CSV table of C-alpha atoms and ligand atoms in Angstrom, one decimal:
chain,number,residue,atom,x,y,z
O,1,MET,CA,-0.5,0.2,0.3
O,2,LYS,CA,1.5,3.7,-1.0
O,3,PRO,CA,1.8,6.1,1.5
O,4,ARG,CA,-1.2,8.3,0.4
O,5,THR,CA,-3.1,4.7,0.4
O,6,ARG,CA,-2.3,4.0,4.1
O,7,VAL,CA,-2.3,7.2,6.5
O,8,ASN,CA,-6.0,7.1,5.3
O,9,HIS,CA,-6.4,3.2,5.7
O,10,PRO,CA,-4.0,2.4,8.2
O,11,PRO,CA,-3.0,-1.2,10.5
O,12,ALA,CA,-6.6,-2.9,11.9
O,13,VAL,CA,-5.2,-3.5,15.5
O,14,LYS,CA,-8.0,-6.5,16.4
O,15,ILE,CA,-7.7,-7.4,20.5
O,16,PRO,CA,-8.6,-11.2,20.9
O,17,ASP,CA,-11.7,-11.9,23.2
O,18,ASP,CA,-10.3,-12.2,26.2
O,19,ASN,CA,-8.6,-9.1,26.9
O,20,ARG,CA,-10.9,-6.5,26.5
O,21,PRO,CA,-9.4,-2.7,27.8
O,22,LEU,CA,-11.2,-2.0,31.1
O,23,VAL,CA,-12.7,1.1,30.6
O,24,ALA,CA,-14.7,1.7,27.5
O,25,PRO,CA,-13.0,2.8,24.5
O,26,ILE,CA,-13.8,6.0,23.0
O,27,TYR,CA,-15.3,5.3,19.7
O,28,GLN,CA,-15.1,9.4,17.7
O,29,SER,CA,-15.9,8.1,14.7
O,30,VAL,CA,-18.8,9.0,12.2
O,31,LYS,CA,-19.4,5.7,10.1
O,32,PHE,CA,-19.9,2.9,11.0
O,33,THR,CA,-18.8,0.6,7.6
O,34,PHE,CA,-20.4,-2.8,7.4
O,35,ASP,CA,-19.3,-6.1,5.4
O,36,ASP,CA,-21.9,-6.2,3.3
O,37,VAL,CA,-24.3,-4.0,2.2
O,38,ALA,CA,-27.2,-6.0,2.5
O,39,GLU,CA,-25.9,-5.8,6.9
O,40,SER,CA,-26.0,-2.4,5.9
O,41,GLN,CA,-29.7,-1.6,4.4
O,42,ARG,CA,-30.8,-4.9,7.6
O,43,GLN,CA,-29.1,-2.6,10.4
O,44,SER,CA,-30.7,0.8,8.4
O,45,ARG,CA,-34.1,-1.5,8.7
O,46,GLY,CA,-33.9,-2.1,12.8
O,47,GLU,CA,-33.5,-5.6,11.9
O,48,ARG,CA,-30.6,-6.3,13.3
O,49,GLU,CA,-28.2,-4.6,16.1
O,50,GLY,CA,-25.1,-2.1,15.1
O,51,PHE,CA,-24.7,1.7,14.2
O,52,GLN,CA,-24.2,3.8,10.8
O,53,TYR,CA,-23.8,7.5,11.1
O,54,SER,CA,-22.8,8.8,14.4
O,55,ARG,CA,-25.9,11.6,15.0
O,56,VAL,CA,-29.0,8.5,14.6
O,57,SER,CA,-26.7,6.4,17.8
O,58,ASN,CA,-22.9,5.9,18.8
O,59,PRO,CA,-21.5,3.0,21.3
O,60,THR,CA,-19.8,5.6,23.4
O,61,LEU,CA,-23.8,7.5,23.4
O,62,ARG,CA,-25.6,4.0,24.1
O,63,GLN,CA,-23.6,3.8,26.8
O,64,LEU,CA,-24.4,6.4,28.5
O,65,GLU,CA,-28.1,6.2,27.5
O,66,LEU,CA,-28.0,2.8,29.4
O,67,THR,CA,-25.9,4.2,32.7
O,68,LEU,CA,-28.2,7.1,33.0
O,69,ALA,CA,-31.9,5.3,32.2
O,70,GLU,CA,-30.6,2.6,34.8
O,71,LEU,CA,-29.6,5.4,37.3
O,72,GLN,CA,-33.2,7.1,37.1
O,73,GLY,CA,-35.1,3.7,36.7
O,74,ARG,CA,-36.4,4.2,33.8
O,75,ASP,CA,-35.5,2.3,31.0
O,76,ALA,CA,-34.8,5.0,28.1
O,77,CYS,CA,-32.6,7.9,27.1
O,78,LEU,CA,-31.3,10.1,24.5
O,79,LEU,CA,-29.0,12.1,24.6
O,80,ALA,CA,-28.1,16.5,23.6
O,81,ALA,CA,-25.0,18.4,23.3
O,82,SER,CA,-26.7,20.1,26.5
O,83,GLY,CA,-28.9,21.0,29.3
O,84,MET,CA,-30.9,23.2,27.3
O,85,GLY,CA,-30.9,20.3,24.1
O,86,ALA,CA,-32.7,18.1,25.8
O,87,VAL,CA,-35.2,21.1,27.6
O,88,SER,CA,-35.7,21.6,23.7
O,89,LEU,CA,-35.3,17.7,21.9
O,90,ALA,CA,-38.4,17.4,24.8
O,91,LEU,CA,-41.0,20.3,24.9
O,92,LEU,CA,-40.1,20.3,21.4
O,93,ALA,CA,-40.8,16.6,20.2
O,94,LEU,CA,-43.8,16.0,23.1
O,95,CYS,CA,-45.8,19.6,21.0
O,96,ARG,CA,-48.6,20.5,18.9
O,97,GLN,CA,-49.8,23.1,18.0
O,98,GLY,CA,-52.2,23.9,20.3
O,99,ASP,CA,-51.2,22.3,22.5
O,100,HIS,CA,-51.1,24.3,26.0
O,101,VAL,CA,-47.5,23.7,28.8
O,102,VAL,CA,-48.1,24.7,31.8
O,103,LEU,CA,-44.2,26.8,33.4
O,104,PHE,CA,-43.7,27.5,36.5
O,105,ALA,CA,-42.0,31.2,37.3
O,106,GLU,CA,-39.5,28.9,40.1
O,107,SER,CA,-37.5,27.6,36.9
O,108,TYR,CA,-35.0,28.3,34.6
O,109,GLN,CA,-36.0,31.2,33.4
O,110,PRO,CA,-34.3,29.2,29.7
O,111,THR,CA,-36.2,26.7,29.7
O,112,ARG,CA,-39.5,29.7,30.4
O,113,HIS,CA,-37.7,30.9,27.3
O,114,VAL,CA,-38.0,27.8,24.9
O,115,VAL,CA,-42.2,27.5,26.2
O,116,ARG,CA,-42.2,31.3,25.5
O,117,ARG,CA,-40.3,33.2,23.0
O,118,VAL,CA,-40.0,29.2,20.9
O,119,LEU,CA,-42.8,27.2,20.6
O,120,SER,CA,-45.6,30.2,21.3
O,121,ARG,CA,-43.9,30.9,17.7
O,122,TYR,CA,-45.8,27.1,16.3
O,123,GLY,CA,-49.1,27.5,18.2
O,124,VAL,CA,-48.7,26.6,21.7
O,125,ARG,CA,-49.8,28.1,24.4
O,126,HIS,CA,-48.6,28.2,28.3
O,127,THR,CA,-50.0,28.8,31.6
O,128,VAL,CA,-46.7,30.3,34.5
O,129,LEU,CA,-48.0,29.2,38.2
O,130,SER,CA,-46.0,29.3,41.4
O,131,ILE,CA,-44.7,25.7,42.4
O,132,GLU,CA,-46.6,26.1,45.6
O,133,ASP,CA,-49.8,27.0,44.3
O,134,GLY,CA,-51.2,23.1,44.0
O,135,ASP,CA,-55.1,24.8,44.2
O,136,ALA,CA,-54.4,27.1,41.2
O,137,LEU,CA,-52.6,24.4,39.2
O,138,GLU,CA,-55.8,21.7,39.4
O,139,ALA,CA,-58.2,25.5,38.2
O,140,THR,CA,-55.7,25.4,35.1
O,141,LEU,CA,-56.7,22.1,34.8
O,142,ALA,CA,-60.0,21.9,35.2
O,143,ALA,CA,-60.3,24.9,32.7
O,144,THR,CA,-57.8,23.7,29.9
O,145,PRO,CA,-57.1,21.3,28.4
O,146,THR,CA,-53.0,20.8,29.6
O,147,ARG,CA,-50.1,19.0,27.4
O,148,LEU,CA,-47.1,19.2,29.6
O,149,ILE,CA,-46.6,20.4,33.0
O,150,VAL,CA,-42.6,21.5,33.4
O,151,PHE,CA,-41.3,21.8,37.0
O,152,GLU,CA,-37.7,21.4,38.9
O,153,SER,CA,-37.2,20.1,42.2
O,154,PRO,CA,-35.6,21.8,43.9
O,155,THR,CA,-36.5,24.7,42.6
O,156,ASN,CA,-34.1,27.0,41.2
O,157,PRO,CA,-32.2,28.9,42.5
O,158,VAL,CA,-34.7,29.7,46.2
O,159,LEU,CA,-34.9,25.6,46.7
O,160,LYS,CA,-38.6,25.1,47.0
O,161,ILE,CA,-39.9,21.7,47.1
O,162,ALA,CA,-42.4,20.6,44.8
O,163,ASP,CA,-45.4,18.1,45.4
O,164,ILE,CA,-44.1,15.3,43.2
O,165,GLU,CA,-47.0,13.7,44.2
O,166,GLY,CA,-50.0,16.4,44.0
O,167,ILE,CA,-48.3,17.0,40.5
O,168,THR,CA,-48.5,13.1,38.8
O,169,ALA,CA,-52.1,12.8,40.7
O,170,ALA,CA,-53.1,16.0,39.3
O,171,ALA,CA,-51.8,15.3,35.0
O,172,ARG,CA,-53.0,11.1,35.3
O,173,ARG,CA,-56.6,13.2,36.1
O,174,HIS,CA,-56.5,15.7,33.5
O,175,GLY,CA,-54.5,13.9,30.6
O,176,ALA,CA,-51.3,16.0,31.2
O,177,LEU,CA,-47.3,14.5,31.0
O,178,THR,CA,-45.2,15.9,33.4
O,179,VAL,CA,-41.7,16.6,32.4
O,180,LEU,CA,-39.1,17.2,35.8
O,181,ASP,CA,-36.6,18.7,34.9
O,182,ASN,CA,-34.2,16.8,37.8
O,183,THR,CA,-30.6,18.5,37.0
O,184,PHE,CA,-30.9,19.2,41.1
O,185,ALA,CA,-31.8,16.5,43.3
O,186,GLY,CA,-29.7,14.6,40.6
O,187,PHE,CA,-29.9,11.0,39.1
O,188,HIS,CA,-30.6,8.7,42.3
O,189,ASN,CA,-34.4,11.1,43.3
O,190,HIS,CA,-37.8,10.2,42.6
O,191,GLY,CA,-36.6,8.0,40.6
O,192,LEU,CA,-40.1,6.1,42.0
O,193,TYR,CA,-42.6,8.5,41.4
O,194,ASP,CA,-44.8,8.3,39.0
O,195,ILE,CA,-42.6,11.3,36.0
O,196,ASP,CA,-43.8,11.2,32.8
O,197,VAL,CA,-40.0,12.5,31.3
O,198,PHE,CA,-36.9,13.8,33.6
O,199,VAL,CA,-34.6,16.0,32.0
O,200,HIS,CA,-31.1,16.5,33.1
O,201,SER,CA,-28.6,19.2,32.5
O,202,LEU,CA,-25.4,16.2,32.3
O,203,THR,CA,-22.9,19.3,32.7
O,204,LYS,CA,-23.5,19.9,36.8
O,205,TYR,CA,-23.3,16.3,38.3
O,206,ALA,CA,-23.4,13.4,35.6
O,207,ALA,CA,-19.8,15.0,34.6
O,208,GLY,CA,-18.5,17.3,37.8
O,209,HIS,CA,-16.5,18.9,36.4
O,210,GLY,CA,-16.9,22.0,34.7
O,211,ASP,CA,-15.2,21.1,31.7
O,212,VAL,CA,-18.3,19.3,29.3
O,213,MET,CA,-21.6,20.2,28.4
O,214,GLY,CA,-24.3,18.2,27.9
O,215,GLY,CA,-27.6,16.5,28.6
O,216,ALA,CA,-31.0,13.8,28.8
O,217,VAL,CA,-34.2,13.2,28.4
O,218,ILE,CA,-34.5,10.3,30.8
O,219,ALA,CA,-38.4,7.8,29.9
O,220,ASN,CA,-40.1,4.8,29.2
O,221,SER,CA,-38.8,3.9,26.0
O,222,GLU,CA,-42.5,4.4,24.7
O,223,LEU,CA,-42.7,7.9,25.0
O,224,ILE,CA,-37.8,7.6,24.5
O,225,ASP,CA,-39.2,5.9,20.6
O,226,THR,CA,-41.0,9.0,20.0
O,227,MET,CA,-38.9,11.1,20.7
O,228,ARG,CA,-36.7,9.4,19.0
O,229,GLY,CA,-36.2,10.7,15.3
O,230,ASP,CA,-37.3,14.4,16.3
O,231,GLY,CA,-33.4,14.7,18.2
O,232,VAL,CA,-31.8,13.3,15.5
O,233,VAL,CA,-33.0,15.5,12.9
O,234,LEU,CA,-32.7,18.6,15.4
O,235,GLY,CA,-29.2,17.4,15.5
O,236,ALA,CA,-28.2,18.9,18.9
O,237,THR,CA,-25.9,15.3,19.3
O,238,LEU,CA,-23.6,14.8,21.9
O,239,ASP,CA,-20.3,14.4,20.7
O,240,PRO,CA,-18.3,10.7,21.8
O,241,HIS,CA,-15.5,12.3,24.1
O,242,SER,CA,-18.4,14.2,25.5
O,243,ALA,CA,-19.9,11.4,26.5
O,244,PHE,CA,-16.8,9.3,27.2
O,245,LEU,CA,-15.8,12.3,29.7
O,246,ILE,CA,-19.9,12.0,31.4
O,247,GLN,CA,-19.5,8.2,31.7
O,248,ARG,CA,-16.4,8.7,33.2
O,249,GLY,CA,-17.6,11.8,35.6
O,250,LEU,CA,-20.6,9.4,36.7
O,251,LYS,CA,-17.7,6.7,38.1
O,252,THR,CA,-17.6,9.2,40.9
O,253,TYR,CA,-20.7,10.8,40.7
O,254,PHE,CA,-21.8,8.9,44.3
O,255,LEU,CA,-19.1,10.2,46.3
O,256,ARG,CA,-19.3,13.5,44.7
O,257,TYR,CA,-22.4,13.9,45.0
O,258,GLU,CA,-23.4,12.5,48.9
O,259,ARG,CA,-20.0,14.6,50.3
O,260,GLN,CA,-21.7,18.0,48.6
O,261,CYS,CA,-24.6,16.8,50.5
O,262,GLU,CA,-22.5,16.9,54.1
O,263,ASN,CA,-20.9,20.0,53.6
O,264,ALA,CA,-24.1,22.4,52.0
O,265,GLN,CA,-26.2,20.8,55.2
O,266,GLN,CA,-22.9,21.9,57.0
O,267,ILE,CA,-23.1,25.7,56.3
O,268,ALA,CA,-26.3,25.6,56.2
O,269,GLN,CA,-26.6,25.4,59.8
O,270,PHE,CA,-23.9,27.6,60.2
O,271,LEU,CA,-25.1,30.6,58.0
O,272,ALA,CA,-28.9,30.2,59.7
O,273,SER,CA,-27.1,30.9,62.8
O,274,HIS,CA,-25.1,34.0,61.4
O,275,ALA,CA,-25.9,37.0,62.4
O,276,ALA,CA,-25.6,39.4,58.8
O,277,VAL,CA,-27.9,36.8,56.6
O,278,ALA,CA,-32.0,37.2,57.4
O,279,ARG,CA,-32.6,33.2,56.3
O,280,VAL,CA,-31.0,29.6,55.0
O,281,SER,CA,-33.5,28.0,52.7
O,282,TYR,CA,-32.1,25.2,52.4
O,283,PRO,CA,-34.5,21.9,52.5
O,284,GLY,CA,-32.1,19.7,55.2
O,285,LEU,CA,-32.8,22.9,57.4
O,286,PRO,CA,-36.2,21.9,59.9
O,287,SER,CA,-36.0,26.5,58.4
O,288,HIS,CA,-37.7,24.7,55.4
O,289,PRO,CA,-41.5,25.2,55.1
O,290,GLN,CA,-41.7,22.1,53.3
O,291,HIS,CA,-38.6,20.6,55.0
O,292,ALA,CA,-41.0,17.3,56.4
O,293,LEU,CA,-41.5,16.9,52.0
O,294,ALA,CA,-37.9,16.9,52.1
O,295,THR,CA,-37.5,14.7,53.5
O,296,ARG,CA,-40.5,12.6,52.1
O,297,GLN,CA,-40.1,12.3,48.7
O,298,MET,CA,-35.4,13.2,48.3
O,299,ARG,CA,-32.9,10.2,49.7
O,300,ASP,CA,-30.6,14.0,50.3
O,301,MET,CA,-31.1,16.9,50.7
O,302,GLY,CA,-29.4,18.8,47.9
O,303,THR,CA,-26.0,20.2,47.6
O,304,ILE,CA,-27.1,24.0,46.4
O,305,VAL,CA,-28.0,26.9,50.0
O,306,THR,CA,-29.6,29.8,49.6
O,307,PHE,CA,-29.6,32.5,51.1
O,308,ASP,CA,-30.4,36.2,52.3
O,309,LEU,CA,-27.9,38.1,53.3
O,310,ASP,CA,-29.2,41.5,56.0
O,311,SER,CA,-29.6,44.3,54.6
O,312,ALA,CA,-26.8,45.7,55.7
O,313,VAL,CA,-24.5,43.0,53.5
O,314,SER,CA,-24.2,44.0,50.6
O,315,ALA,CA,-24.7,40.6,48.0
O,316,PRO,CA,-21.9,41.6,45.1
O,317,GLY,CA,-19.6,42.3,47.8
O,318,PHE,CA,-19.8,39.7,50.1
O,319,ALA,CA,-19.2,37.0,46.7
O,320,ASN,CA,-16.6,39.8,45.4
O,321,ALA,CA,-15.2,39.0,49.1
O,322,LEU,CA,-15.1,35.3,48.5
O,323,ARG,CA,-11.5,33.2,48.1
O,324,LEU,CA,-12.7,29.5,47.1
O,325,PHE,CA,-15.9,30.4,45.8
O,326,ALA,CA,-16.1,31.2,42.0
O,327,ILE,CA,-18.1,34.1,40.6
O,328,SER,CA,-19.8,31.3,38.3
O,329,ALA,CA,-22.7,30.5,36.3
O,330,SER,CA,-23.8,26.5,36.7
O,331,LEU,CA,-23.3,24.0,39.6
O,332,GLY,CA,-22.6,20.7,40.5
O,333,SER,CA,-18.9,21.2,40.3
O,334,THR,CA,-16.5,19.8,42.2
O,335,GLU,CA,-14.8,22.8,43.2
O,336,SER,CA,-17.5,25.3,44.7
O,337,LEU,CA,-19.4,28.6,43.3
O,338,VAL,CA,-21.2,31.8,43.8
O,339,GLN,CA,-24.3,33.4,43.0
O,340,PRO,CA,-25.8,36.9,44.3
O,341,GLY,CA,-28.6,37.8,43.0
O,342,GLN,CA,-28.4,40.6,40.3
O,343,LEU,CA,-27.0,37.9,38.8
O,344,MET,CA,-29.4,35.6,38.8
O,345,MET,CA,-32.5,37.7,38.5
O,346,PRO,CA,-35.9,36.5,36.2
O,347,ARG,CA,-36.7,39.7,33.6
O,348,ASP,CA,-39.0,37.6,31.5
O,349,LEU,CA,-41.3,37.4,34.4
O,350,ASP,CA,-43.9,40.0,36.0
O,351,ALA,CA,-43.9,41.6,39.3
O,352,THR,CA,-46.2,38.5,40.3
O,353,GLN,CA,-44.4,36.0,39.2
O,354,ARG,CA,-41.3,37.7,40.7
O,355,ALA,CA,-41.6,37.9,43.8
O,356,TRP,CA,-42.8,33.7,43.6
O,357,ALA,CA,-39.5,33.6,41.5
O,358,GLY,CA,-38.1,34.7,45.5
O,359,ILE,CA,-34.4,36.3,44.3
O,360,SER,CA,-34.3,39.5,45.5
O,361,ASP,CA,-30.3,42.1,45.5
O,362,ALA,CA,-29.7,40.3,48.6
O,363,THR,CA,-30.1,36.3,47.7
O,364,ILE,CA,-26.7,34.6,47.1
O,365,ARG,CA,-27.0,30.8,45.6
O,366,LEU,CA,-23.6,29.2,46.8
O,367,SER,CA,-22.9,25.8,44.4
O,368,VAL,CA,-20.7,23.5,47.4
O,369,GLY,CA,-18.6,21.4,46.5
O,370,ILE,CA,-16.2,18.9,47.8
O,371,GLU,CA,-13.7,20.7,49.8
O,372,ASP,CA,-12.8,20.8,53.2
O,373,CYS,CA,-15.8,22.3,54.9
O,374,ASP,CA,-14.4,24.0,57.0
O,375,ASP,CA,-12.3,25.7,54.6
O,376,LEU,CA,-15.7,27.0,53.3
O,377,ILE,CA,-16.5,28.3,56.8
O,378,ASP,CA,-13.6,29.9,57.2
O,379,ASP,CA,-14.4,31.4,53.9
O,380,LEU,CA,-18.1,32.1,53.9
O,381,THR,CA,-16.6,33.7,58.1
O,382,GLN,CA,-14.5,36.1,57.0
O,383,ALA,CA,-16.1,37.4,53.2
O,384,LEU,CA,-19.2,38.5,56.1
O,385,GLU,CA,-17.1,40.1,58.6
O,386,VAL,CA,-15.8,42.1,55.8
O,387,HIS,CA,-18.8,43.9,55.1
G,401,LIG,N1,-31.4,22.9,34.2
G,401,LIG,C1,-31.3,23.2,34.9
G,401,LIG,C2,-32.1,23.6,36.3
G,401,LIG,C3,-29.7,24.5,35.2
G,401,LIG,O1,-29.5,24.6,35.9
G,401,LIG,C4,-29.5,24.4,34.1
G,401,LIG,C5,-27.8,25.5,33.7
G,401,LIG,O2,-27.2,25.4,34.5
G,401,LIG,C6,-30.2,23.4,32.7
G,401,LIG,C7,-30.9,22.7,32.3
G,401,LIG,C8,-29.3,23.1,31.1
G,401,LIG,O3,-27.8,23.3,31.1
G,401,LIG,P1,-27.0,23.4,30.4
G,401,LIG,O4,-26.4,24.4,31.2
G,401,LIG,O5,-26.3,21.9,30.4
G,401,LIG,O6,-27.9,23.2,28.9
């Protein structure tokens, strides 16, 4: 073989069947080939296993899909290039013109954008409620046939706990599907509830190291099968290298999440007893209005701690004074992060809805990492003293 041919057809390296790599390799290949055209056609018709093109399916992505579906207690998963890719895919695939969607003020603003600014252009209607108002949800579902209820728990950033049994029962009564963005609570929470579709930003706890983005839609296969074709053509595909990094991140998912929860609980207790702190919202504190519901509904209380500073303390000044908590969007990394309310204002909501969302100029959201908790508390102490 001449060099110009060889570099395009490198020698195949065969690994014996009894000698496998311990870590599955990255299938960093867009295309897959068959020895025989007829076999390729059979695979396209779904008559045999195999892969053709990575936007449709890829072994590295397949492994991650199977892992995530099992972790969340469902049997199928679709991956996307980011959490918002997953949210958009689920909502686009599930809604038709004329459908009605219920959303909540206590939710991630870009998710509301997909419904209110994108789907609305295609005739999808919506209502924004407060996650705390079960009566309003019931009344809305009774008055308006509803396709989807899209919600989060704990909510971002003030950590209200959705009454999942109440919401899923109301959805069943009125023929709506539920979509739970389970990013905050993680794959090990909420799987036992009657949720139709979970979405996750894998950018957070799954990947865990702040160096890769991804998203997942997880549901039972009948529902995923209705979305898969749309996902393939919408094209927000996760690339194999990102899928590999997320699969690797998952190895320490439980260790990280558990440690982050322990740190978050200690930090919440510390803040609750500090004179410069007006109010702490952490579901693991008995003072949280839904502590009993959270304890029933979740295995652990999450890694985010949100609090309001006393009026004498400036939230941006406090965030600037922190040395270990980086001022940064996102959450769920190994390192601790801080966001003041000024960076999280929900500008798409009216005054009533903004009050439900509960973010003020005094609000601080901490994404607690895996560092030594004494160091984190020392850092918070000095920043609270400076201001
Ligand atoms: N859902 C929630 C609850 C989030 O907090 C985020 C990001 O912060 C997303 C979805 C979007 O995820 P991504 O940034 O991976 O698109």
